[in-house]
Each structure stands twice: as C-alpha cells, then as structure tokens.
mmCIF file of C-alpha atoms in Angstrom:
data_model
loop_
_atom_site.group_PDB
_atom_site.id
_atom_site.type_symbol
_atom_site.label_atom_id
_atom_site.label_comp_id
_atom_site.label_asym_id
_atom_site.label_seq_id
_atom_site.Cartn_x
_atom_site.Cartn_y
_atom_site.Cartn_z
ATOM 1 C CA MET A 1 0.000 0.000 0.000
ATOM 2 C CA ASN A 2 1.067 3.549 -0.612
ATOM 3 C CA PHE A 3 0.915 5.879 2.348
ATOM 4 C CA PHE A 4 1.356 9.609 2.246
ATOM 5 C CA THR A 5 2.592 11.971 4.938
ATOM 6 C CA PHE A 6 1.321 15.355 5.930
ATOM 7 C CA ASP A 7 3.787 18.136 5.308
ATOM 8 C CA ASP A 8 4.074 21.900 5.161
ATOM 9 C CA GLU A 9 2.933 21.969 1.564
ATOM 10 C CA TYR A 10 -0.251 20.100 2.436
ATOM 11 C CA VAL A 11 -0.937 22.544 5.257
ATOM 12 C CA ARG A 12 -0.266 25.471 2.953
ATOM 13 C CA ARG A 13 -2.782 24.150 0.423
ATOM 14 C CA LEU A 14 -5.287 23.552 3.174
ATOM 15 C CA ARG A 15 -4.820 27.025 4.542
ATOM 16 C CA ASP A 16 -5.149 28.539 1.067
ATOM 17 C CA GLY A 17 -8.428 26.756 0.504
ATOM 18 C CA ASP A 18 -7.385 24.262 -2.126
ATOM 19 C CA ARG A 19 -10.557 22.319 -2.817
ATOM 20 C CA TRP A 20 -9.131 18.851 -3.181
ATOM 21 C CA THR A 21 -6.889 19.191 -0.179
ATOM 22 C CA GLU A 22 -9.861 20.265 1.887
ATOM 23 C CA GLU A 23 -11.965 17.357 0.735
ATOM 24 C CA HIS A 24 -9.146 14.944 1.425
ATOM 25 C CA PHE A 25 -8.588 16.459 4.852
ATOM 26 C CA LEU A 26 -12.252 16.319 5.814
ATOM 27 C CA THR A 27 -12.778 12.773 4.598
ATOM 28 C CA TYR A 28 -9.591 11.471 6.189
ATOM 29 C CA PHE A 29 -10.199 12.970 9.604
ATOM 30 C CA GLN A 30 -13.958 12.478 9.679
ATOM 31 C CA ARG A 31 -13.433 8.755 9.906
ATOM 32 C CA LEU A 32 -10.625 8.913 12.422
ATOM 33 C CA LEU A 33 -12.589 11.263 14.622
ATOM 34 C CA LEU A 34 -15.579 8.958 14.466
ATOM 35 C CA ILE A 35 -13.480 5.995 15.564
ATOM 36 C CA LYS A 36 -11.971 8.025 18.397
ATOM 37 C CA LEU A 37 -15.191 9.611 19.564
ATOM 38 C CA ARG A 38 -17.562 6.704 19.503
ATOM 39 C CA SER A 39 -15.889 5.057 22.445
ATOM 40 C CA ARG A 40 -16.404 8.242 24.457
ATOM 41 C CA VAL A 41 -19.648 9.816 23.278
ATOM 42 C CA ARG A 42 -23.084 8.261 23.437
ATOM 43 C CA SER A 43 -24.837 9.672 20.417
ATOM 44 C CA MET A 44 -24.123 10.141 16.750
ATOM 45 C CA ALA A 45 -25.550 13.646 16.955
ATOM 46 C CA ALA A 46 -23.052 14.618 19.624
ATOM 47 C CA ILE A 47 -20.222 13.008 17.664
ATOM 48 C CA GLU A 48 -21.122 15.075 14.639
ATOM 49 C CA ASP A 49 -21.329 18.241 16.662
ATOM 50 C CA ILE A 50 -17.908 17.618 18.106
ATOM 51 C CA ARG A 51 -16.442 16.764 14.708
ATOM 52 C CA GLN A 52 -17.794 19.903 13.155
ATOM 53 C CA GLU A 53 -16.446 22.008 16.003
ATOM 54 C CA VAL A 54 -13.041 20.373 15.636
ATOM 55 C CA PHE A 55 -12.920 21.207 11.943
ATOM 56 C CA LEU A 56 -14.017 24.780 12.546
ATOM 57 C CA ARG A 57 -11.312 25.306 15.135
ATOM 58 C CA VAL A 58 -8.624 23.624 13.074
ATOM 59 C CA PHE A 59 -9.345 25.792 10.056
ATOM 60 C CA ARG A 60 -9.495 28.877 12.204
ATOM 61 C CA MET A 61 -6.191 28.116 13.878
ATOM 62 C CA LEU A 62 -4.451 27.180 10.626
ATOM 63 C CA ARG A 63 -5.409 30.544 9.214
ATOM 64 C CA SER A 64 -4.382 32.466 12.308
ATOM 65 C CA GLU A 65 -1.063 34.217 12.866
ATOM 66 C CA GLY A 66 0.652 31.372 14.733
ATOM 67 C CA GLY A 67 -0.874 28.560 12.727
ATOM 68 C CA LEU A 68 0.839 25.197 12.664
ATOM 69 C CA HIS A 69 4.633 25.282 12.535
ATOM 70 C CA ASP A 70 5.309 21.740 11.436
ATOM 71 C CA GLY A 71 3.024 20.325 8.793
ATOM 72 C CA ARG A 72 4.041 16.782 9.670
ATOM 73 C CA LYS A 73 2.205 17.213 12.954
ATOM 74 C CA LEU A 74 -1.138 18.072 11.390
ATOM 75 C CA GLY A 75 -2.704 14.844 12.594
ATOM 76 C CA ALA A 76 -1.564 15.270 16.178
ATOM 77 C CA PHE A 77 -2.789 18.861 15.985
ATOM 78 C CA VAL A 78 -6.253 17.719 14.949
ATOM 79 C CA ASN A 79 -6.192 15.105 17.700
ATOM 80 C CA SER A 80 -5.309 17.657 20.367
ATOM 81 C CA VAL A 81 -8.030 20.041 19.162
ATOM 82 C CA CYS A 82 -10.446 17.120 19.406
ATOM 83 C CA ASN A 83 -9.294 16.390 22.949
ATOM 84 C CA ASN A 84 -9.978 19.986 23.945
ATOM 85 C CA VAL A 85 -13.402 20.051 22.322
ATOM 86 C CA LEU A 86 -14.227 16.736 23.952
ATOM 87 C CA MET A 87 -13.202 18.024 27.365
ATOM 88 C CA GLU A 88 -15.408 21.092 26.959
ATOM 89 C CA TRP A 89 -18.255 18.996 25.694
ATOM 90 C CA ASN A 90 -18.010 16.648 28.670
ATOM 91 C CA ARG A 91 -18.186 19.595 31.042
ATOM 92 C CA THR A 92 -21.182 21.042 29.244
ATOM 93 C CA ASP A 93 -22.896 17.698 28.969
ATOM 94 C CA ARG A 94 -22.647 17.158 32.704
ATOM 95 C CA ARG A 95 -24.059 20.626 33.438
ATOM 96 C CA THR A 96 -26.860 20.619 30.893
ATOM 97 C CA GLN A 97 -30.307 19.410 31.741
ATOM 98 C CA ALA A 98 -31.663 17.091 29.090
ATOM 99 C CA LEU A 99 -34.060 18.912 26.784
ATOM 100 C CA ASP A 100 -37.376 17.651 25.551
ATOM 101 C CA GLU A 101 -36.522 14.496 23.675
ATOM 102 C CA ALA A 102 -38.628 15.530 20.697
ATOM 103 C CA GLN A 103 -36.266 18.422 20.132
ATOM 104 C CA ASN A 104 -33.222 16.241 20.049
ATOM 105 C CA ASP A 105 -31.966 13.757 17.607
ATOM 106 C CA LEU A 106 -32.928 10.555 19.401
ATOM 107 C CA ALA A 107 -29.708 8.633 19.534
ATOM 108 C CA ASP A 108 -29.925 5.122 18.324
ATOM 109 C CA PRO A 109 -26.803 3.181 19.364
ATOM 110 C CA SER A 110 -26.934 1.221 16.133
ATOM 111 C CA ASP A 111 -26.388 4.510 14.274
ATOM 112 C CA ILE A 112 -22.893 4.585 15.672
ATOM 113 C CA GLU A 113 -22.310 0.911 15.055
ATOM 114 C CA GLU A 114 -23.635 1.074 11.539
ATOM 115 C CA ALA A 115 -21.604 4.154 10.636
ATOM 116 C CA PHE A 116 -19.013 2.055 8.835
ATOM 117 C CA ALA A 117 -21.149 -0.884 7.843
ATOM 118 C CA SER A 118 -22.496 -0.523 4.346
ATOM 119 C CA GLY A 119 -23.903 -3.429 2.400
ATOM 120 C CA GLU A 120 -20.705 -3.535 0.401
ATOM 121 C CA ILE A 121 -18.571 -3.791 3.542
ATOM 122 C CA ARG A 122 -20.773 -6.564 4.920
ATOM 123 C CA GLU A 123 -20.389 -8.473 1.701
ATOM 124 C CA ARG A 124 -16.627 -8.072 1.752
ATOM 125 C CA VAL A 125 -16.470 -9.328 5.315
ATOM 126 C CA ARG A 126 -18.592 -12.308 4.353
ATOM 127 C CA ARG A 127 -16.054 -13.130 1.636
ATOM 128 C CA VAL A 128 -13.143 -12.678 4.027
ATOM 129 C CA LEU A 129 -14.746 -15.229 6.344
ATOM 130 C CA GLY A 130 -14.858 -17.608 3.431
ATOM 131 C CA LEU A 131 -11.159 -17.096 2.746
ATOM 132 C CA LEU A 132 -9.977 -17.796 6.283
ATOM 133 C CA ALA A 133 -9.435 -21.227 7.786
ATOM 134 C CA LYS A 134 -12.718 -22.461 9.236
ATOM 135 C CA ARG A 135 -11.495 -22.310 12.817
ATOM 136 C CA ASP A 136 -10.295 -18.741 12.386
ATOM 137 C CA ALA A 137 -13.553 -17.764 10.730
ATOM 138 C CA ASP A 138 -15.491 -19.321 13.599
ATOM 139 C CA ILE A 139 -13.384 -17.466 16.173
ATOM 140 C CA LEU A 140 -13.751 -14.197 14.317
ATOM 141 C CA ARG A 141 -17.484 -14.608 14.137
ATOM 142 C CA ALA A 142 -18.010 -15.779 17.700
ATOM 143 C CA ILE A 143 -15.771 -13.289 19.458
ATOM 144 C CA PHE A 144 -15.634 -10.221 17.273
ATOM 145 C CA PHE A 145 -18.873 -10.257 15.384
ATOM 146 C CA GLU A 146 -21.246 -11.899 17.818
ATOM 147 C CA GLU A 147 -19.327 -10.284 20.707
ATOM 148 C CA GLY A 148 -19.199 -13.411 22.764
ATOM 149 C CA ASP A 149 -17.199 -13.589 25.965
ATOM 150 C CA LYS A 150 -13.555 -13.454 24.901
ATOM 151 C CA ASP A 151 -12.195 -15.553 27.751
ATOM 152 C CA GLU A 152 -14.819 -18.231 27.361
ATOM 153 C CA TYR A 153 -14.297 -18.546 23.611
ATOM 154 C CA CYS A 154 -10.535 -18.465 23.965
ATOM 155 C CA ARG A 155 -10.846 -21.501 26.241
ATOM 156 C CA ARG A 156 -13.315 -23.174 23.913
ATOM 157 C CA PHE A 157 -11.140 -22.708 20.837
ATOM 158 C CA GLY A 158 -7.869 -23.230 22.680
ATOM 159 C CA VAL A 159 -6.371 -19.846 21.815
ATOM 160 C CA ASP A 160 -5.132 -16.901 23.837
ATOM 161 C CA ARG A 161 -5.554 -13.129 23.659
ATOM 162 C CA PRO A 162 -2.429 -12.499 21.557
ATOM 163 C CA TYR A 163 -3.853 -14.942 19.015
ATOM 164 C CA LEU A 164 -6.996 -12.822 18.756
ATOM 165 C CA ARG A 165 -4.904 -9.792 17.867
ATOM 166 C CA VAL A 166 -3.075 -11.751 15.198
ATOM 167 C CA LEU A 167 -6.391 -13.006 13.873
ATOM 168 C CA LEU A 168 -7.796 -9.501 13.605
ATOM 169 C CA HIS A 169 -4.642 -8.409 11.869
ATOM 170 C CA ARG A 170 -4.884 -11.317 9.453
ATOM 171 C CA ALA A 171 -8.546 -10.606 8.711
ATOM 172 C CA LYS A 172 -7.669 -7.015 8.005
ATOM 173 C CA GLU A 173 -4.927 -8.045 5.592
ATOM 174 C CA LYS A 174 -7.307 -10.334 3.738
ATOM 175 C CA PHE A 175 -9.948 -7.632 3.650
ATOM 176 C CA ARG A 176 -7.424 -5.169 2.328
ATOM 177 C CA THR A 177 -5.424 -7.160 -0.147
ATOM 178 C CA GLU A 178 -8.289 -9.114 -1.609
ATOM 179 C CA PHE A 179 -10.631 -6.254 -2.182
ATOM 180 C CA LEU A 180 -8.930 -2.918 -1.808
ATOM 181 C CA GLY A 181 -5.909 -3.576 -3.934
ATOM 182 C CA THR A 182 -2.553 -2.091 -3.137
ATOM 183 C CA VAL A 183 -3.405 1.578 -3.063
ATOM 184 C CA ALA A 184 -4.486 3.433 0.047
ATOM 185 C CA THR A 185 -7.981 4.676 -0.634
ATOM 186 C CA PHE A 186 -8.220 8.126 0.872
ATOM 187 C CA PRO A 187 -10.936 9.124 0.351
ATOM 188 C CA ALA A 188 -12.969 6.091 -0.619
ATOM 189 C CA PRO A 189 -14.768 6.753 -3.901
ATOM 190 C CA ASP A 190 -18.239 6.809 -2.381
ATOM 191 C CA ASP A 191 -17.200 9.352 0.247
ATOM 192 C CA THR A 192 -16.370 12.115 -2.153
ATOM 193 C CA PRO A 193 -19.209 14.603 -2.407
ATOM 194 C CA GLN A 194 -20.283 15.093 -5.984
ATOM 195 C CA PRO A 195 -21.482 18.447 -7.311
ATOM 196 C CA ASP A 196 -25.188 18.556 -7.928
ATOM 197 C CA PRO A 197 -25.778 19.617 -11.553
ATOM 198 C CA SER A 198 -29.192 20.930 -10.573
ATOM 199 C CA LEU A 199 -27.662 23.592 -8.352
ATOM 200 C CA PRO A 200 -27.198 27.054 -9.788
ATOM 201 C CA SER A 201 -23.544 27.727 -10.555
ATOM 202 C CA MET B 1 4.495 6.096 21.113
ATOM 203 C CA ASP B 2 6.379 5.882 17.827
ATOM 204 C CA HIS B 3 5.545 3.812 14.791
ATOM 205 C CA ILE B 4 7.961 0.989 15.537
ATOM 206 C CA GLU B 5 6.498 0.534 18.995
ATOM 207 C CA ALA B 6 2.947 0.741 17.632
ATOM 208 C CA VAL B 7 3.596 -2.033 15.129
ATOM 209 C CA LYS B 8 5.619 -4.176 17.523
ATOM 210 C CA THR B 9 2.981 -4.061 20.240
ATOM 211 C CA MET B 10 0.079 -4.462 17.780
ATOM 212 C CA ALA B 11 -1.317 -1.220 19.118
ATOM 213 C CA ALA B 12 -4.004 -0.925 16.418
ATOM 214 C CA GLU B 13 -5.447 -4.326 17.267
ATOM 215 C CA ARG B 14 -5.215 -3.738 21.006
ATOM 216 C CA TYR B 15 -6.823 -0.323 20.567
ATOM 217 C CA LEU B 16 -9.829 -1.760 18.809
ATOM 218 C CA LEU B 17 -10.063 -4.719 21.163
ATOM 219 C CA ARG B 18 -10.086 -2.258 24.097
ATOM 220 C CA GLU B 19 -6.941 -3.691 25.616
ATOM 221 C CA LEU B 20 -5.017 -0.442 26.003
ATOM 222 C CA SER B 21 -4.831 1.593 29.186
ATOM 223 C CA ASN B 22 -6.039 5.195 29.091
ATOM 224 C CA GLU B 23 -2.473 6.458 28.807
ATOM 225 C CA GLU B 24 -1.738 4.036 26.001
ATOM 226 C CA ILE B 25 -4.913 5.104 24.215
ATOM 227 C CA ASP B 26 -3.858 8.749 24.383
ATOM 228 C CA ALA B 27 -0.377 7.917 23.148
ATOM 229 C CA PHE B 28 -1.610 5.741 20.309
ATOM 230 C CA GLU B 29 -4.219 8.256 19.179
ATOM 231 C CA ASP B 30 -1.547 10.945 19.135
ATOM 232 C CA HIS B 31 0.489 8.658 16.941
ATOM 233 C CA TYR B 32 -2.065 7.284 14.526
ATOM 234 C CA PHE B 33 -3.611 10.654 13.777
ATOM 235 C CA ASP B 34 -0.218 11.523 12.296
ATOM 236 C CA CYS B 35 0.678 8.139 10.872
ATOM 237 C CA THR B 36 -1.299 7.217 7.786
ATOM 238 C CA GLU B 37 -0.098 3.622 7.936
ATOM 239 C CA CYS B 38 -1.441 3.080 11.439
ATOM 240 C CA SER B 39 -4.599 5.076 10.780
ATOM 241 C CA GLN B 40 -5.280 2.938 7.714
ATOM 242 C CA ALA B 41 -4.834 -0.157 9.865
ATOM 243 C CA VAL B 42 -7.275 1.194 12.445
ATOM 244 C CA LEU B 43 -9.741 2.096 9.738
ATOM 245 C CA ASP B 44 -9.552 -1.245 7.923
ATOM 246 C CA GLU B 45 -9.891 -3.230 11.116
ATOM 247 C CA THR B 46 -12.850 -1.077 12.111
ATOM 248 C CA LEU B 47 -14.430 -1.929 8.780
ATOM 249 C CA VAL B 48 -13.874 -5.626 9.414
ATOM 250 C CA LEU B 49 -15.331 -5.475 12.923
ATOM 251 C CA ASP B 50 -18.268 -3.236 12.117
ATOM 252 C CA GLY B 51 -18.972 -5.039 8.894
ATOM 253 C CA GLY B 52 -18.927 -8.368 10.688
ATOM 254 C CA ARG B 53 -21.234 -7.198 13.467
ATOM 255 C CA SER B 54 -23.607 -5.737 10.940
ATOM 256 C CA LEU B 55 -23.489 -8.985 8.990
ATOM 257 C CA VAL B 56 -24.425 -10.972 12.093
ATOM 258 C CA ARG B 57 -27.305 -8.588 12.872
ATOM 259 C CA GLN B 58 -28.550 -8.926 9.325
ATOM 260 C CA GLU B 59 -28.418 -12.697 9.530
ATOM 261 C CA ARG B 60 -30.337 -12.662 12.809
ATOM 262 C CA ARG B 61 -33.020 -10.447 11.302
ATOM 263 C CA GLN B 62 -33.310 -12.731 8.327
ATOM 264 C CA ARG B 63 -33.608 -15.763 10.570
ATOM 265 C CA ARG B 64 -36.428 -14.099 12.499
ATOM 266 C CA SER B 65 -38.286 -13.095 9.337
ATOM 267 C CA PRO B 66 -37.737 -15.743 6.703
ATOM 268 C CA MET B 67 -40.235 -14.118 4.326
ATOM 269 C CA ARG B 68 -37.903 -11.173 3.904
ATOM 270 C CA MET B 69 -35.432 -13.406 2.224
ATOM 271 C CA TRP B 70 -37.840 -13.753 -0.624
ATOM 272 C CA VAL B 71 -38.365 -10.041 -1.189
ATOM 273 C CA PRO B 72 -36.459 -9.019 -4.287
ATOM 274 C CA LEU B 73 -33.727 -6.501 -3.544
ATOM 275 C CA ALA B 74 -35.252 -3.930 -5.853
ATOM 276 C CA ALA B 75 -38.613 -4.190 -4.113
ATOM 277 C CA ALA B 76 -36.904 -3.948 -0.716
ATOM 278 C CA GLY B 77 -35.088 -0.862 -1.888
ATOM 279 C CA LEU B 78 -38.293 0.657 -3.182
ATOM 280 C CA PHE B 79 -40.014 -0.112 0.103
ATOM 281 C CA GLY B 80 -37.198 1.595 1.932
ATOM 282 C CA ALA B 81 -37.444 4.671 -0.261
ATOM 283 C CA VAL B 82 -41.202 4.929 0.224
ATOM 284 C CA ALA B 83 -40.882 4.378 3.973
ATOM 285 C CA LEU B 84 -38.446 7.256 4.139
ATOM 286 C CA TYR B 85 -41.090 9.648 2.901
ATOM 287 C CA THR B 86 -44.059 8.284 4.758
ATOM 288 C CA VAL B 87 -42.482 8.107 8.187
ATOM 289 C CA PRO B 88 -44.300 10.628 10.370
ATOM 290 C CA MET B 89 -43.153 14.039 9.379
ATOM 291 C CA ALA B 90 -42.489 15.036 12.947
ATOM 292 C CA MET B 91 -39.540 12.717 12.818
ATOM 293 C CA ARG B 92 -38.236 13.521 9.378
ATOM 294 C CA VAL B 93 -39.076 17.068 8.365
ATOM 295 C CA PRO B 94 -36.538 19.488 9.685
ATOM 296 C CA ALA B 95 -38.019 21.272 12.623
ATOM 297 C CA LEU B 96 -35.850 24.315 12.229
ATOM 298 C CA VAL B 97 -35.583 26.041 15.503
ATOM 299 C CA ALA B 98 -35.014 29.765 15.504
ATOM 300 C CA GLN B 99 -32.225 30.881 17.765
ATOM 301 C CA VAL B 100 -32.821 34.556 17.495
ATOM 302 C CA ASN B 101 -30.746 37.106 19.195
ATOM 303 C CA SER B 102 -31.720 40.706 19.714
ATOM 304 C CA TYR B 103 -30.221 41.881 16.414
ATOM 305 C CA ALA B 104 -31.507 39.340 13.942
ATOM 306 C CA LYS B 105 -34.977 39.298 12.463
ATOM 307 C CA ALA B 106 -36.115 35.777 11.590
ATOM 308 C CA GLU B 107 -39.296 34.712 9.892
ATOM 309 C CA ALA B 108 -41.569 32.938 12.301
ATOM 310 C CA ASN B 109 -42.310 29.822 10.314
ATOM 311 C CA ALA B 110 -41.067 26.272 10.064
ATOM 312 C CA ASN B 111 -38.319 27.116 7.610
ATOM 313 C CA VAL B 112 -36.404 29.464 9.803
ATOM 314 C CA LEU B 113 -32.681 29.361 9.965
ATOM 315 C CA GLY B 114 -31.189 30.487 13.172
ATOM 316 C CA ILE B 115 -28.423 32.965 13.516
ATOM 317 C CA VAL B 116 -26.347 32.642 16.611
ATOM 318 C CA GLY B 117 -24.171 35.521 17.651
ATOM 319 C CA ASP B 118 -20.654 34.273 17.860
ATOM 320 C CA GLN B 119 -18.669 35.987 20.545
ATOM 321 C CA SER B 120 -15.271 34.617 19.637
ATOM 322 C CA ALA B 121 -12.835 36.578 17.531
ATOM 323 C CA ILE B 122 -12.786 34.990 14.142
ATOM 324 C CA ASP B 123 -10.755 36.316 11.288
ATOM 325 C CA LEU B 124 -13.411 35.806 8.707
ATOM 326 C CA GLU B 125 -11.699 37.963 6.154
ATOM 327 C CA LYS B 126 -9.231 35.175 5.641
ATOM 328 C CA PHE B 127 -11.953 32.573 5.369
ATOM 329 C CA ARG B 128 -11.740 30.622 2.205
ATOM 330 C CA GLU B 129 -13.873 31.247 -0.849
ATOM 331 C CA GLN B 130 -16.790 28.927 -0.479
ATOM 332 C CA THR B 131 -16.363 26.933 -3.622
ATOM 333 C CA THR B 132 -16.036 23.652 -1.833
ATOM 334 C CA PRO B 133 -19.227 22.108 -0.517
ATOM 335 C CA ILE B 134 -19.357 22.083 3.263
ATOM 336 C CA LEU B 135 -20.178 18.636 4.556
ATOM 337 C CA ILE B 136 -22.826 18.639 7.224
ATOM 338 C CA THR B 137 -24.432 15.635 8.759
ATOM 339 C CA ALA B 138 -28.178 15.468 8.786
ATOM 340 C CA ARG B 139 -29.115 14.350 12.206
ATOM 341 C CA SER B 140 -28.027 17.110 14.485
ATOM 342 C CA THR B 141 -27.990 20.817 14.960
ATOM 343 C CA ARG B 142 -25.231 22.122 12.795
ATOM 344 C CA THR B 143 -23.452 25.380 12.662
ATOM 345 C CA PHE B 144 -21.000 26.710 10.209
ATOM 346 C CA LEU B 145 -19.475 30.111 9.812
ATOM 347 C CA LEU B 146 -21.439 32.570 7.770
ATOM 348 C CA PRO B 147 -18.687 33.890 5.521
ATOM 349 C CA TYR B 148 -18.234 37.608 5.767
ATOM 350 C CA GLY B 149 -16.694 39.941 3.294
ATOM 351 C CA PRO B 150 -15.752 43.615 3.597
ATOM 352 C CA ALA B 151 -18.286 44.423 0.867
ATOM 353 C CA TYR B 152 -21.096 43.575 3.268
ATOM 354 C CA ARG B 153 -20.674 46.895 5.053
ATOM 355 C CA SER B 154 -21.859 48.850 2.044
ATOM 356 C CA PHE B 155 -25.323 47.338 2.366
ATOM 357 C CA SER B 156 -28.074 48.135 4.822
ATOM 358 C CA GLN B 157 -29.142 44.520 5.187
ATOM 359 C CA ILE B 158 -27.734 41.097 4.424
ATOM 360 C CA HIS B 159 -30.079 38.263 3.385
ATOM 361 C CA ALA B 160 -29.010 34.658 3.808
ATOM 362 C CA GLN B 161 -31.298 32.279 1.972
ATOM 363 C CA VAL B 162 -31.108 28.493 1.851
ATOM 364 C CA GLN B 163 -32.275 26.751 -1.303
ATOM 365 C CA ASP B 164 -32.536 23.041 -1.891
ATOM 366 C CA SER B 165 -31.471 21.297 -5.072
ATOM 367 C CA THR B 166 -34.789 22.044 -6.769
ATOM 368 C CA GLY B 167 -34.345 25.752 -6.140
ATOM 369 C CA GLN B 168 -37.039 25.814 -3.501
ATOM 370 C CA ILE B 169 -36.342 28.302 -0.752
ATOM 371 C CA ARG B 170 -36.123 26.533 2.587
ATOM 372 C CA GLY B 171 -35.520 29.559 4.758
ATOM 373 C CA THR B 172 -34.377 33.140 4.858
ATOM 374 C CA VAL B 173 -32.735 35.201 7.526
ATOM 375 C CA ILE B 174 -32.232 38.941 7.408
ATOM 376 C CA LEU B 175 -29.468 40.465 9.418
ATOM 377 C CA SER B 176 -27.433 43.578 9.786
ATOM 378 C CA PRO B 177 -23.905 43.774 8.326
ATOM 379 C CA ASP B 178 -22.547 43.958 11.880
ATOM 380 C CA LEU B 179 -24.191 40.701 12.778
ATOM 381 C CA ALA B 180 -23.091 39.083 9.530
ATOM 382 C CA GLU B 181 -19.524 39.722 10.598
ATOM 383 C CA THR B 182 -19.622 37.488 13.634
ATOM 384 C CA SER B 183 -22.460 35.072 13.056
ATOM 385 C CA ARG B 184 -22.802 31.430 12.463
ATOM 386 C CA LEU B 185 -25.580 29.846 10.533
ATOM 387 C CA THR B 186 -27.420 27.266 12.560
ATOM 388 C CA LEU B 187 -29.232 24.504 10.763
ATOM 389 C CA THR B 188 -31.252 21.943 12.626
ATOM 390 C CA PRO B 189 -31.861 18.497 11.123
ATOM 391 C CA MET B 190 -32.398 18.636 7.392
ATOM 392 C CA ARG B 191 -33.058 16.086 4.721
ATOM 393 C CA ARG B 192 -29.997 14.667 3.054
ATOM 394 C CA GLY B 193 -29.161 16.385 -0.160
ATOM 395 C CA HIS B 194 -27.465 19.311 -1.777
ATOM 396 C CA TYR B 195 -28.276 22.823 -0.702
ATOM 397 C CA ILE B 196 -26.959 26.261 -1.311
ATOM 398 C CA VAL B 197 -26.825 29.387 0.834
ATOM 399 C CA VAL B 198 -27.266 32.499 -1.233
ATOM 400 C CA ILE B 199 -26.071 35.674 0.412
ATOM 401 C CA GLU B 200 -27.422 38.936 -0.931
ATOM 402 C CA GLY B 201 -26.895 42.515 0.109
ATOM 403 C CA LEU B 202 -29.784 44.952 0.175
ATOM 404 C CA SER B 203 -28.909 48.608 -0.380
ATOM 405 C CA ALA B 204 -30.758 51.545 1.076
ATOM 406 C CA ASP B 205 -32.559 52.036 -2.237
ATOM 407 C CA GLY B 206 -33.884 48.484 -2.145
ATOM 408 C CA LYS B 207 -31.531 47.077 -4.769
ATOM 409 C CA LYS B 208 -30.350 43.485 -4.211
ATOM 410 C CA THR B 209 -26.856 42.297 -5.045
ATOM 411 C CA GLN B 210 -25.786 38.709 -4.888
ATOM 412 C CA LEU B 211 -22.619 38.447 -2.812
ATOM 413 C CA ARG B 212 -21.906 34.795 -2.394
ATOM 414 C CA LYS B 213 -23.163 31.288 -2.962
ATOM 415 C CA ILE B 214 -22.124 28.548 -0.580
ATOM 416 C CA PRO B 215 -22.996 25.003 -1.531
ATOM 417 C CA PHE B 216 -23.314 22.458 1.243
ATOM 418 C CA VAL B 217 -24.142 18.810 1.394
ATOM 419 C CA VAL B 218 -26.222 17.243 4.143
ATOM 420 C CA GLN B 219 -25.252 13.605 4.524
#
C-alpha cells in the first residue's frame, strides 16, 4: 500500500483553501474522529457536533497568525483540538439538563455501530470469512462479530488473547489485499461529495 | 508512542479490542492521527469489525423473518425509499428552531434558519472562498461560519437564503452587516441532499446584489 505523509505543503494548500486538499482532509479525519469519539460519546448527533467544532477550530487556527509550525504534525494537531473540544463537551454535557426528547436527535446506538457498515462492507467481510481457515472464521465470528465472551471462547477454541490480535490483523490483511488492492484509498470513492448539476452555478 | 512501537505491540489491534490503558490510548491516538499507515490499519480493522457485526445482525433479522429473504432486492429498496417519505413528518421534516438574538430578524415559520451571535474573535476575512461544498451531517444541529466579506458593510441589510437542489427556498434570515460579521448559521436536522446558501446585500434604495453562494451537502 502507498501511504502519504502530511507536510508543510499540504498545510499550505489547506490554509489557502485548495478544494481537493480540503476534501481529502475532511474525509480522512472524519473517519478517524468517528473511531476516536464513539468510544467516548453516546450519540451520533453529539459526535457530529464535536467533529464539526473540531474542523471549525482547526481551520481557524491554521489561518491564524501562529498557525501550525510543522506540517508533519497536522494529525496530532487535529487530535489535540479534538481532545480539547471533547473536554469542553463533557463539562457542558454534565451541566446541561436534558431537553425535551422531541427536540433532540434521538440517539440510536446502532447509528454509531452502523456508521461504517455498508452493504458492500458486509459483503466483503462475508467473503473474508470464506477465505480464512474455518477455525479462524469461527473465532472471528463468535468473538468479534457476535461479541461473545472473549475468555470463554478463547478456552473453547484453545487460543489466547495475543492470538486474537493476530487473527484480527490477518482478517484485516485479507480484507485489504483481496478487495482494496494495493493503493491506500483516501478518500474512498463513495465518500467524495459530488457536485449537484441541478444547483445554480 | 512511535511507529515501531505501535507495530511491535500491535497497538491498532489492542486499541480496537479495548486492551489499552487510558495512557496508552492517548499515546496511540496521538500517533495514529499523524501516521497514515497506522490510521489505515485502524480504519480497515474497524471496517472488518463493524462489517462483521452488521453482517451478524442482518443474519439474525433474516432468521427471524424468513419471508424477507424472498423479497427481491429492488422491491426492498423501493419499500425503503417509500418508507423514508411516509415516516411521520415530525420525525423527518426538519423542525428548524429559531435561535434569534436581539439583532436578527427571523421569519416565524417552520423554515427558519437560526443565527447565533458568535462571541469569539474569528478572522473571517481570511476565510476561504466557499467553492467547496461544506459537509454537514443530517441528524443534528449544525453550525457553520457565515462567511463575511468587507463588501457587506456597504449594504443596509444582508439576506441569507437556503435553497434546496430544486431551487425551492427553505428559509431566509435577514441580518445587519454587523451581525453578519460574527455570526454562524445554525441549521437543525435537514433532509440529506445538496443545498446552497445564497447571500445577498440589500442597499438603502432596495436594490439586491448577490454576494456569495455557498454550496453544502447534508449527509
């Protein structure tokens, strides 16, 4: 796979409003922020609020006098902005009385779980299961997909925790090399917003 | 945590399997946000895990309702599309809530956009030209900066109007140039689709001048 690195030139393009750099930036970090936030925040609505606030602050700071000195640290910069926003949000969330539920986006936990699970992804995972050794496929299904008790299934299958990590790694490699090819897909083709021809130019 | 340590300790796998301590989580997140190799690993493994869980849920649903297995995919898709529009409107139609401050005048109807006074110092003059669609997710209250330009000050009023992809006007807000300088546009849940904010200036003699168009996508 080909991996890129953030650098000063990327940050310059981002700061100057280069369209493709912005789209790449948003798509890349949207996913990472979702992964980070969903273990800490209950609702998809709150996750999206936090993400949007992170992006607003990052753009604002990049365009400010100090800005970011080392473009290679763009990712860590975004992460630290997220940590700050999250801390503020946690404080506010604890202080705020819950509003009328009808006013809010009623959080459905499966919204968060389904965020990455399109029909295409499900189908790919089904094929990966078919490519693995039966025992590995059974372990993957029982422990990771059906979320069975890890210790109990480790005993049942005669494996240990390090083996589970290796198995996940192996499943990822199969998922990646069989179906994604050898090129890092940032952004994935279906994530790129397409211009609407019906909109006035 | 550096990359060598992350790979050696299988940090991505341990992160997703919730085996890291809080300190290790912080260290790994600091690393993988910068490291595209590790972030790709986290992302791909998330796809495997989420895809697998979703697959299992789908299989359970199919086991509970065997008849569904016989519904042709096209018909199921059509059913889904129809259901989307017949679900009670209270749940789907954007109930745009006006967040009016003492300076803004908002129309008191269901298509109101809210303007929230933003107290922070934002250098909006350096804000990018809005040629790139802003991505907004559909299911929450969203805000984004209302771009301001020096030309706004020559007008007596600024109109911000949201149109959907058919050209239908979904809401209008009228505000003073002062307010336009520091405001954010607040949008409460909206249907997925492409929209555009059209910003016009109104002169003292009533003449309208289009200042900006900002496309945005609700996902």
